[in-house]
PDB file of C-alpha atoms in Angstrom:
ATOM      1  CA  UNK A   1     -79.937 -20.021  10.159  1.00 46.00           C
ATOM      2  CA  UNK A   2     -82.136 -22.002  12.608  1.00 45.00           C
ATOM      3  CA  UNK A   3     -85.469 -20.701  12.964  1.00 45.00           C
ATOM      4  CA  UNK A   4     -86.800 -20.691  16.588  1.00 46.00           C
ATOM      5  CA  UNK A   5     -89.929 -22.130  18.035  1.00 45.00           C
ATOM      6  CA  UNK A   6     -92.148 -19.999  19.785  1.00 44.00           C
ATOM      7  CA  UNK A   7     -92.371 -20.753  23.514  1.00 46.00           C
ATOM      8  CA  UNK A   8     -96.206 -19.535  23.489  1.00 46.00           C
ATOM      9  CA  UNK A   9     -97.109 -22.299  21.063  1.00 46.00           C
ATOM     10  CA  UNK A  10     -98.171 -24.973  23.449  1.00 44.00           C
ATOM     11  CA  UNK A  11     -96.217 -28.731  23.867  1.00 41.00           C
ATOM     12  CA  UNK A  12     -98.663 -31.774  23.790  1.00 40.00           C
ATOM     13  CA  UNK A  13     -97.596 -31.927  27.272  1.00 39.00           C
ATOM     14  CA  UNK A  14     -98.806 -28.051  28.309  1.00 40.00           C
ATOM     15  CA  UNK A  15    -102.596 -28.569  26.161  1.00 41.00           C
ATOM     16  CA  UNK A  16    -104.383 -28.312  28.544  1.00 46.00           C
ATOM     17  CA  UNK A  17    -106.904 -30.889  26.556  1.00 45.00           C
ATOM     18  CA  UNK A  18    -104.483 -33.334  27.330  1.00 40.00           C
ATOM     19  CA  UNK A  19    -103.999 -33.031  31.403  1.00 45.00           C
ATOM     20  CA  UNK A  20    -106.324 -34.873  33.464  1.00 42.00           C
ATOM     21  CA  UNK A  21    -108.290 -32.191  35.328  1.00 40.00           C
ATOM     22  CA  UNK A  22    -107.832 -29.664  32.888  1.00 44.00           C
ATOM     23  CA  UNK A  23    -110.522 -27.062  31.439  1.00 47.00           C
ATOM     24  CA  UNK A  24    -110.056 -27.334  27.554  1.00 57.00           C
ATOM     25  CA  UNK A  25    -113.033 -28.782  25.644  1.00 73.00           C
ATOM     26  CA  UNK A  26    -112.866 -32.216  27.000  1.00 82.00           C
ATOM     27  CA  UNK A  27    -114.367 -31.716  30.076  1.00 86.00           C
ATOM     28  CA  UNK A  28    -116.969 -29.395  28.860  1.00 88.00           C
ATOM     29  CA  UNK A  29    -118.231 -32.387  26.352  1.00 91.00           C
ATOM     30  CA  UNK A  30    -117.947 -34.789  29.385  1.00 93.00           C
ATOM     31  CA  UNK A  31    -120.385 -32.501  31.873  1.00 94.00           C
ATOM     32  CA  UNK A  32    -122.751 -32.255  28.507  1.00 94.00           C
ATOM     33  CA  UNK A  33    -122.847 -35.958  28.262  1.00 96.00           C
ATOM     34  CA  UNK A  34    -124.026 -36.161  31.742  1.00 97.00           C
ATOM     35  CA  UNK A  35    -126.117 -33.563  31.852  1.00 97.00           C
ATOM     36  CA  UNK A  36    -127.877 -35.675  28.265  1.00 97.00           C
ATOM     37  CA  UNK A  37    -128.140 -38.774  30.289  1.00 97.00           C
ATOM     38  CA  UNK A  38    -129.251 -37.277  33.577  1.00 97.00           C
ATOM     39  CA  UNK A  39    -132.281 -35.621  30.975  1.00 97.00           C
ATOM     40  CA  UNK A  40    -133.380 -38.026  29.789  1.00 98.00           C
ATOM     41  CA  UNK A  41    -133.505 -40.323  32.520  1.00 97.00           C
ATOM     42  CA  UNK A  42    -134.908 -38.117  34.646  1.00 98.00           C
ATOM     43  CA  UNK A  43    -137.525 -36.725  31.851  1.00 98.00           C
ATOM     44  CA  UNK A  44    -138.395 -40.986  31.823  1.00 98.00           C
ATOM     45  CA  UNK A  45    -138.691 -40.991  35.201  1.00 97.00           C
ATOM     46  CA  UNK A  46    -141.437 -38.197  35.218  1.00 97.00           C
ATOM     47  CA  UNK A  47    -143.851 -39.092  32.198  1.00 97.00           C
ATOM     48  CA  UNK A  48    -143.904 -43.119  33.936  1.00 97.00           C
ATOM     49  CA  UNK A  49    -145.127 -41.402  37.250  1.00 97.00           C
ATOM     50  CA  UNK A  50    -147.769 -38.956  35.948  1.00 96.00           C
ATOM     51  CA  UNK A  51    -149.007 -41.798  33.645  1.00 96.00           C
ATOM     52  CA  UNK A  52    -149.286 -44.863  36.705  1.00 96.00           C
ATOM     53  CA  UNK A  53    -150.659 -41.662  38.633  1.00 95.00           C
ATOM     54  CA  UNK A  54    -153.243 -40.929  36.165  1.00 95.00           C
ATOM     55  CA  UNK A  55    -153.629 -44.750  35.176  1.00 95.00           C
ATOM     56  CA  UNK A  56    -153.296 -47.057  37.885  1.00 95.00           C
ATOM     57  CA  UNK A  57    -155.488 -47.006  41.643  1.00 93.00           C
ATOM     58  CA  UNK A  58    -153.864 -48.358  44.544  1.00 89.00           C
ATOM     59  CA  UNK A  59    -154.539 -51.881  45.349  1.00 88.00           C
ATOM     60  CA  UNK A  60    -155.271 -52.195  41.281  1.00 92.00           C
ATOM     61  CA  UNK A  61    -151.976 -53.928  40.063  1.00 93.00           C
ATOM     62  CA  UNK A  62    -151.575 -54.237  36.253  1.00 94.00           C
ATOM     63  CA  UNK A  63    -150.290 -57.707  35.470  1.00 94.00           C
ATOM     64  CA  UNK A  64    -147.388 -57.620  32.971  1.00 93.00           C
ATOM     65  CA  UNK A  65    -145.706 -61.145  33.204  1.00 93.00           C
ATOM     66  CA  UNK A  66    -147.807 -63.240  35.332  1.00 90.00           C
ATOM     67  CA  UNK A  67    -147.687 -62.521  39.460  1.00 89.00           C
ATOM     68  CA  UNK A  68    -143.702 -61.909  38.880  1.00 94.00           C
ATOM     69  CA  UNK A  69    -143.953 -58.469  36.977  1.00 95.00           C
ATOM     70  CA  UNK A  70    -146.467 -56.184  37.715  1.00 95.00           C
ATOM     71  CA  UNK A  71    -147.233 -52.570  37.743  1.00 96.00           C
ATOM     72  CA  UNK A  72    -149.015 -51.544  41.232  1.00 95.00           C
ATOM     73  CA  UNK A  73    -149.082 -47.587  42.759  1.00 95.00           C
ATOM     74  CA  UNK A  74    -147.456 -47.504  45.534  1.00 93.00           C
ATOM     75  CA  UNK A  75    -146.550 -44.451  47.324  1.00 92.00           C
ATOM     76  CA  UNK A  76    -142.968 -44.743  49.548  1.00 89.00           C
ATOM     77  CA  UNK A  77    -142.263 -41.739  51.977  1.00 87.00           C
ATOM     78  CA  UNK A  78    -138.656 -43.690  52.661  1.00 78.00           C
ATOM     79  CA  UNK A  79    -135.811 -44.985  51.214  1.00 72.00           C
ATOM     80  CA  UNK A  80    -135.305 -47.923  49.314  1.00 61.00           C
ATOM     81  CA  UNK A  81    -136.469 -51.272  50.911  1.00 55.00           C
ATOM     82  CA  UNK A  82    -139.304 -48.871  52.884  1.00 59.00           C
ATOM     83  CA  UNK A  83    -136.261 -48.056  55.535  1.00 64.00           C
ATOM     84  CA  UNK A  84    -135.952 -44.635  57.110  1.00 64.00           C
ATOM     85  CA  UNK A  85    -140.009 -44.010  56.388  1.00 67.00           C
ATOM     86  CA  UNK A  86    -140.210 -41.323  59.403  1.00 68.00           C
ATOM     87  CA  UNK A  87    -136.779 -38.996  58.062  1.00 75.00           C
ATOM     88  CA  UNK A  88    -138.420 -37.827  54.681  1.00 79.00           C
ATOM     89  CA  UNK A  89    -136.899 -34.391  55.458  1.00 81.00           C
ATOM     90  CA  UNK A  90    -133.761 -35.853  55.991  1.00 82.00           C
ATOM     91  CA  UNK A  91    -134.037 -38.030  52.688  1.00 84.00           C
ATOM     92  CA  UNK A  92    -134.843 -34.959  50.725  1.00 85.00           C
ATOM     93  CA  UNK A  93    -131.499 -33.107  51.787  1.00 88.00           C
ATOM     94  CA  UNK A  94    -129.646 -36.083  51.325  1.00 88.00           C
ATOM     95  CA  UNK A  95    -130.610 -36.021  47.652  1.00 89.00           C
ATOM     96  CA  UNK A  96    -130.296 -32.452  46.572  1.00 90.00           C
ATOM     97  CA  UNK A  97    -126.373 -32.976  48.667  1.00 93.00           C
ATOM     98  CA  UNK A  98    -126.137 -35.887  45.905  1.00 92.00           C
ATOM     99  CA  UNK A  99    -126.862 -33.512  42.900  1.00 93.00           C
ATOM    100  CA  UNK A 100    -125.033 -30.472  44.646  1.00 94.00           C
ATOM    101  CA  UNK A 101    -121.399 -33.365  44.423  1.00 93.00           C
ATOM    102  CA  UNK A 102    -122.302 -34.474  40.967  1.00 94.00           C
ATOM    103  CA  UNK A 103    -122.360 -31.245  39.565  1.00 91.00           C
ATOM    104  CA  UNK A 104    -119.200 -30.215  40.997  1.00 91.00           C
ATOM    105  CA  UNK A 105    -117.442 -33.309  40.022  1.00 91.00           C
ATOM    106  CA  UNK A 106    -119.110 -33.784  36.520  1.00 90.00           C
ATOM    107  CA  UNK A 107    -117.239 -30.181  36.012  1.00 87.00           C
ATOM    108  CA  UNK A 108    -113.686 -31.836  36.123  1.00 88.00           C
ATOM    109  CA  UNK A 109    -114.717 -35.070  34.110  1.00 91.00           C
ATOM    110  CA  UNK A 110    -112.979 -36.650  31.221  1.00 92.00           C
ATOM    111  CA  UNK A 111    -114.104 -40.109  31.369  1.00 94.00           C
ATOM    112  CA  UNK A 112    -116.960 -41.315  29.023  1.00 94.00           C
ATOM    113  CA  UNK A 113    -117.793 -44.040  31.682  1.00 95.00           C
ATOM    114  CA  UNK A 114    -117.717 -41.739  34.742  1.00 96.00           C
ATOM    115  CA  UNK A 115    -119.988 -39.574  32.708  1.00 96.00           C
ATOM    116  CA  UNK A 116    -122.448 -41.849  32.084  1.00 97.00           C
ATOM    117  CA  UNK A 117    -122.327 -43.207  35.414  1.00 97.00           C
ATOM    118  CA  UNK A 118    -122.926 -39.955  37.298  1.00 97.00           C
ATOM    119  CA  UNK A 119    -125.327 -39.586  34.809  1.00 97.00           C
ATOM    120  CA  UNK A 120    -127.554 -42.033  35.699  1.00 97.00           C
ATOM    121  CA  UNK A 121    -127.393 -41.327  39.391  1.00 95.00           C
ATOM    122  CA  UNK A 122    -127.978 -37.544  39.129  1.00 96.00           C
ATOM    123  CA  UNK A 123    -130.918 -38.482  36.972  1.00 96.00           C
ATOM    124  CA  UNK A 124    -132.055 -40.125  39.678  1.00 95.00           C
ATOM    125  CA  UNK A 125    -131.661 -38.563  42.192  1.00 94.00           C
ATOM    126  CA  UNK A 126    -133.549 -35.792  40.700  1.00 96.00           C
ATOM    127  CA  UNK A 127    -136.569 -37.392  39.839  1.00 95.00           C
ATOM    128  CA  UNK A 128    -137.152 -38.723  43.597  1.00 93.00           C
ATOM    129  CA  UNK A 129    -135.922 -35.498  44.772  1.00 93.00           C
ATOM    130  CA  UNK A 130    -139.259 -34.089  42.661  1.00 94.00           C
ATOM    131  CA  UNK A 131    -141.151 -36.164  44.047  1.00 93.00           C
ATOM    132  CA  UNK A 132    -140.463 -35.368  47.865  1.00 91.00           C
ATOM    133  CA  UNK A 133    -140.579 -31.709  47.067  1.00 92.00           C
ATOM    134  CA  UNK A 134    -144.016 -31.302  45.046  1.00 92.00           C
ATOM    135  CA  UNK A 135    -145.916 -34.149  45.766  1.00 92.00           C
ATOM    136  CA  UNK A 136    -148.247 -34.490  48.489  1.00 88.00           C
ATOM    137  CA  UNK A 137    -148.520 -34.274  51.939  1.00 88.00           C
ATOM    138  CA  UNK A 138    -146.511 -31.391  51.244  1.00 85.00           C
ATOM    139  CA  UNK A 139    -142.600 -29.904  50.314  1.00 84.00           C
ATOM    140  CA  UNK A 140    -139.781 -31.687  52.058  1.00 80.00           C
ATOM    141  CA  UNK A 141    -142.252 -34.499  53.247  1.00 84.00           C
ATOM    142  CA  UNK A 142    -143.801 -35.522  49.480  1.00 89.00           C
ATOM    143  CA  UNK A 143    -144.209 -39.204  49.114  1.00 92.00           C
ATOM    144  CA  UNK A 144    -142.039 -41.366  46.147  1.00 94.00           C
ATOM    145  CA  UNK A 145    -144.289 -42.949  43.395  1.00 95.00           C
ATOM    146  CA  UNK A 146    -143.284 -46.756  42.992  1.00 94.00           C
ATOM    147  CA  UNK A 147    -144.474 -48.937  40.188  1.00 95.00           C
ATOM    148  CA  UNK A 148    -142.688 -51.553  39.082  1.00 95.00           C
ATOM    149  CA  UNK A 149    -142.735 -54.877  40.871  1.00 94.00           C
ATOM    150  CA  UNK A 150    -140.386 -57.509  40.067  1.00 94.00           C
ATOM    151  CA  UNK A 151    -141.113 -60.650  42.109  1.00 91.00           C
ATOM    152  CA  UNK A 152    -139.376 -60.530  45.941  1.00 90.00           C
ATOM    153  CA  UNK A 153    -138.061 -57.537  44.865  1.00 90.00           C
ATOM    154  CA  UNK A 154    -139.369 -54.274  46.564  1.00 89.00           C
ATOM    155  CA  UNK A 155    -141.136 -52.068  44.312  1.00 92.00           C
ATOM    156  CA  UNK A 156    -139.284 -49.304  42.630  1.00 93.00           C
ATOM    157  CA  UNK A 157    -139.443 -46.645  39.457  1.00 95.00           C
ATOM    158  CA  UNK A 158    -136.870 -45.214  36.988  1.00 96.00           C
ATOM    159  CA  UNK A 159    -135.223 -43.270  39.579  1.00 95.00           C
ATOM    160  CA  UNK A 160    -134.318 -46.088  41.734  1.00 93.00           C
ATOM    161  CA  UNK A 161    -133.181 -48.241  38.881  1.00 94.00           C
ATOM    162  CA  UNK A 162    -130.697 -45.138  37.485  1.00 95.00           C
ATOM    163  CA  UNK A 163    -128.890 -44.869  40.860  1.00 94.00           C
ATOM    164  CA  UNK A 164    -128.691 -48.306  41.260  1.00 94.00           C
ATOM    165  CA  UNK A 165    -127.424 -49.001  37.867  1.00 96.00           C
ATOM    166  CA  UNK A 166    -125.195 -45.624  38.058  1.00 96.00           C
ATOM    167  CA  UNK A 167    -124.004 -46.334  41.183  1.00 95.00           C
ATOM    168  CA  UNK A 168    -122.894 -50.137  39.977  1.00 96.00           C
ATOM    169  CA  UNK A 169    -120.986 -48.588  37.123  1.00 97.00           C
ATOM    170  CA  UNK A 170    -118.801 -46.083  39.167  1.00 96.00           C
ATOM    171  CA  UNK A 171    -118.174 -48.739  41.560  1.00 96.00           C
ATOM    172  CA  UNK A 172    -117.110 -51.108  38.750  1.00 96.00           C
ATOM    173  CA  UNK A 173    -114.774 -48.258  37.445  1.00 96.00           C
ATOM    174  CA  UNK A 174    -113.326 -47.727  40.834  1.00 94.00           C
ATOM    175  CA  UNK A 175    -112.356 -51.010  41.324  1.00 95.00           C
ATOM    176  CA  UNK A 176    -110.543 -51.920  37.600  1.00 93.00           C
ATOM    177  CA  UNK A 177    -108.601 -48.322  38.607  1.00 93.00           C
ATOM    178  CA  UNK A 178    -110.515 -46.533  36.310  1.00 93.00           C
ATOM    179  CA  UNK A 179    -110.613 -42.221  37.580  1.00 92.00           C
ATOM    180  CA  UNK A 180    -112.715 -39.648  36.491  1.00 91.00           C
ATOM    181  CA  UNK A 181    -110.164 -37.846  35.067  1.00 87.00           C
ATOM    182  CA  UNK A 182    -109.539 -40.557  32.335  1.00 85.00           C
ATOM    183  CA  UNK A 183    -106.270 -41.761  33.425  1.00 88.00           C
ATOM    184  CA  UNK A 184    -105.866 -45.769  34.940  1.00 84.00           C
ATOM    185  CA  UNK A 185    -104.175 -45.737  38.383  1.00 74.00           C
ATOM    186  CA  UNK A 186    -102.036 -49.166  37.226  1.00 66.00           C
ATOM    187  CA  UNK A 187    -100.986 -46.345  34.103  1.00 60.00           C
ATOM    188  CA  UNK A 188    -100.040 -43.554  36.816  1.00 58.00           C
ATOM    189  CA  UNK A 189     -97.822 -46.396  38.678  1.00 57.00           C
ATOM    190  CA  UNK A 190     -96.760 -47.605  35.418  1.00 59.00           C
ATOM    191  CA  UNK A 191     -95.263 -44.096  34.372  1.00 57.00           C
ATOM    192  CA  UNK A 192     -94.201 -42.958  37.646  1.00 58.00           C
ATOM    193  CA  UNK A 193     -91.660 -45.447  38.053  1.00 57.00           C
ATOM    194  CA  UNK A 194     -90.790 -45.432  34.709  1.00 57.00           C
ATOM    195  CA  UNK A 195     -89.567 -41.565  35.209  1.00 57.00           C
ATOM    196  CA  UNK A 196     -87.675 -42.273  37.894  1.00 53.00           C
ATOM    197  CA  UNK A 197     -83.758 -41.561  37.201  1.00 58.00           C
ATOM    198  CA  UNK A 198     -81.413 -44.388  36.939  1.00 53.00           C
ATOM    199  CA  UNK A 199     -78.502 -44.878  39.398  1.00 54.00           C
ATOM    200  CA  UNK A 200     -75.372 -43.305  38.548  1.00 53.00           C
ATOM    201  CA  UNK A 201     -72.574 -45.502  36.750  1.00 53.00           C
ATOM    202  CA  UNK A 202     -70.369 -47.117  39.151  1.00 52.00           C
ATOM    203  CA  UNK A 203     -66.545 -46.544  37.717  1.00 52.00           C
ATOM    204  CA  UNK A 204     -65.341 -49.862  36.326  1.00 50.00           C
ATOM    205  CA  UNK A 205     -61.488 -51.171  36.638  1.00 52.00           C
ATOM    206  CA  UNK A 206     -60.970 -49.959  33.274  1.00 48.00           C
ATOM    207  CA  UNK A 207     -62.634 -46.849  33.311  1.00 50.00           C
ATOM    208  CA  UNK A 208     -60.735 -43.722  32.618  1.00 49.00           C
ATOM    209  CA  UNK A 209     -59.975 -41.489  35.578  1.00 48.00           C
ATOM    210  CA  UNK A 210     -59.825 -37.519  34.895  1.00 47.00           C
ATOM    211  CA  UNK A 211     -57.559 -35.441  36.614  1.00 46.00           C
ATOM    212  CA  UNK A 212     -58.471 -34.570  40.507  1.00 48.00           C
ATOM    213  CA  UNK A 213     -60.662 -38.031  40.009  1.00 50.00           C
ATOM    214  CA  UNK A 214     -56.795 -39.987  41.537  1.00 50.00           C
ATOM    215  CA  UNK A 215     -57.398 -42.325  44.044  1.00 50.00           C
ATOM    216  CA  UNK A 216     -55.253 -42.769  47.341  1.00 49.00           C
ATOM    217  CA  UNK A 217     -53.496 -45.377  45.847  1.00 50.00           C
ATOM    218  CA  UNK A 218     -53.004 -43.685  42.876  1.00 50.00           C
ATOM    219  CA  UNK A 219     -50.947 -40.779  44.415  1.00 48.00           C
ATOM    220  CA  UNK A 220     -48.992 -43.392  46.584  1.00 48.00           C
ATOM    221  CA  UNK A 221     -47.675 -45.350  43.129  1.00 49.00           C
ATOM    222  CA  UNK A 222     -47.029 -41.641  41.500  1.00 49.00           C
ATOM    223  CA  UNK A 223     -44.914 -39.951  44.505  1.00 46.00           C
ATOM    224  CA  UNK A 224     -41.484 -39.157  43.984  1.00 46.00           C
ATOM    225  CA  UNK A 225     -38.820 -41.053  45.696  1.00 47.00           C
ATOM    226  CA  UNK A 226     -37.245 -38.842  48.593  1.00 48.00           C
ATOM    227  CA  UNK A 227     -34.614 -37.775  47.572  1.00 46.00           C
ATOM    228  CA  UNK A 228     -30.930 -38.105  48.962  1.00 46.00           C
ATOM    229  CA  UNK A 229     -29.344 -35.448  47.576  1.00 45.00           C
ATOM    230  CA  UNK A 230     -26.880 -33.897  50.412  1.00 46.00           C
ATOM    231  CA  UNK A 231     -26.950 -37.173  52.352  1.00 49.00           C
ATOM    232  CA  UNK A 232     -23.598 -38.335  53.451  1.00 49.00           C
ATOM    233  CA  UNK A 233     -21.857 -41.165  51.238  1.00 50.00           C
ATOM    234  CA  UNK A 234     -22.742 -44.901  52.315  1.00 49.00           C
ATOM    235  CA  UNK A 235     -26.349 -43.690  53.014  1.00 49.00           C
ATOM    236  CA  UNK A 236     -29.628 -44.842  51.989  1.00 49.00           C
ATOM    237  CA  UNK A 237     -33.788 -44.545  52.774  1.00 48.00           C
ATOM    238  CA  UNK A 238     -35.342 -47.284  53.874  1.00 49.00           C
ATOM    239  CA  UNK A 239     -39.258 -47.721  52.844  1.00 45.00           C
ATOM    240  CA  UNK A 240     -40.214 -46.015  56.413  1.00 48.00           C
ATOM    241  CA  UNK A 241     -37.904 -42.981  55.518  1.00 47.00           C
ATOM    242  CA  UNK A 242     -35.427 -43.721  58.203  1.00 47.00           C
ATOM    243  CA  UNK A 243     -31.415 -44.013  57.056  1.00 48.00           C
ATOM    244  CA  UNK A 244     -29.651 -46.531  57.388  1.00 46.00           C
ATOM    245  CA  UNK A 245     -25.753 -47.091  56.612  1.00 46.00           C
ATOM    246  CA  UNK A 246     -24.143 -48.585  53.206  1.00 40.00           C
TER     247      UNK A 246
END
């Protein structure tokens, strides 16, 4: 007697642990692992500011390796590389759009790598986002606290260096095919043509033919003579049917 397999019992195909985008535990321990590296950057990011704040006077820098690292206050109301220093406002809506998309993606993740990534640039964004919304001259228009300055390089903070360093590994993801839901796009290709059905056999000269499968010429070499019953004696059928005398 066969026993029966229940059709409630899921297939490694129907966990739902298993399918990219799904909602089993895997994503939830993805969205915690970004939420634990957007913490603690971001947490970084805060105690450096309030202690250069509390530390360091403008037009003071603190030498660290020579002229080519330093540690000098500088206040930024822009962007990076001092652009857009007029459109705070605008800055500051850009950045809470920016953690707004994280979230909603970081919901659906199952990629350690995307994870951290997205990480590193919500962490970011957040702690510049603080800054333009508590710090002075006032909410929406609060100026970014730079301190670290690396020779050319314009002076940034722990913020600036998580996007950057986010942003460099979601873009490095991206282009080896690497997607947030865990999968590799050269994979997807891979198994999508590999599920593709194969051609139908072609019959063969020696393959068996089943009956109603008889070909033209098959019926032609299997007809009956016509017969010449009741023809007169001395009479025959030629191939075209037509009689012809003995």
């Amino acid at each position: 007697m066969m026993v029966g397999v229940s059709e409630d019992r899921p297939t490694p195909e129907q966990d739902p642990d298993d399918r990219p985008g799904g909602t089993g535990a895997q994503p939830r321990q993805r969205l915690r692992l970004l939420l634990a590296v957007a913490g603690t950057l971001f947490a970084l990011d805060l105690v450096t500011k309030i202690i250069v704040v509390a530390r360091i006077r403008p037009g003071e820098p603190v030498s660290i390796i020579g002229d080519f690292v330093e540690l000098v206050l500088v206040r930024n109301p822009g962007a990076a590389f001092s652009m857009a220093t007029g459109m705070t406002w605008l800055l500051t809506l850009i950045a809470t759009a920016v953690v707004i998309g994280v979230l909603r993606i970081g919901r659906t993740l199952r990629s350690t790598l995307w994870a951290i990534g997205l990480g590193g640039v919500l962490g970011g964004a957040l702690g510049n986002l603080m800054d333009r919304l508590f710090r002075a001259p006032g909410p929406l228009q609060g100026h970014v606290v730079d301190f670290v300055s690396v020779g050319w390089w314009p002076v940034f903070n722990v913020a600036d260096s998580s996007i950057v360093c986010g942003a460099i590994l979601l873009v490095t993801l991206t282009v080896f095919g690497f997607e947030p839901d865990g999968t590799r796009y050269k994979d997807k290709a891979t198994s999508t043509t590999d599920s593709a059905p194969a051609p139908a056999d072609e019959p063969g000269p020696g393959r068996d033919r089943s009956a109603g499968d008889a070909t033209p010429e098959d019926s032609a070499a299997g007809a009956a003579p016509e017969s010449t019953a009741g023809k007169g004696p001395g009479t025959s059928a030629t191939a075209d049917g037509k009689e012809t005398a003995a």
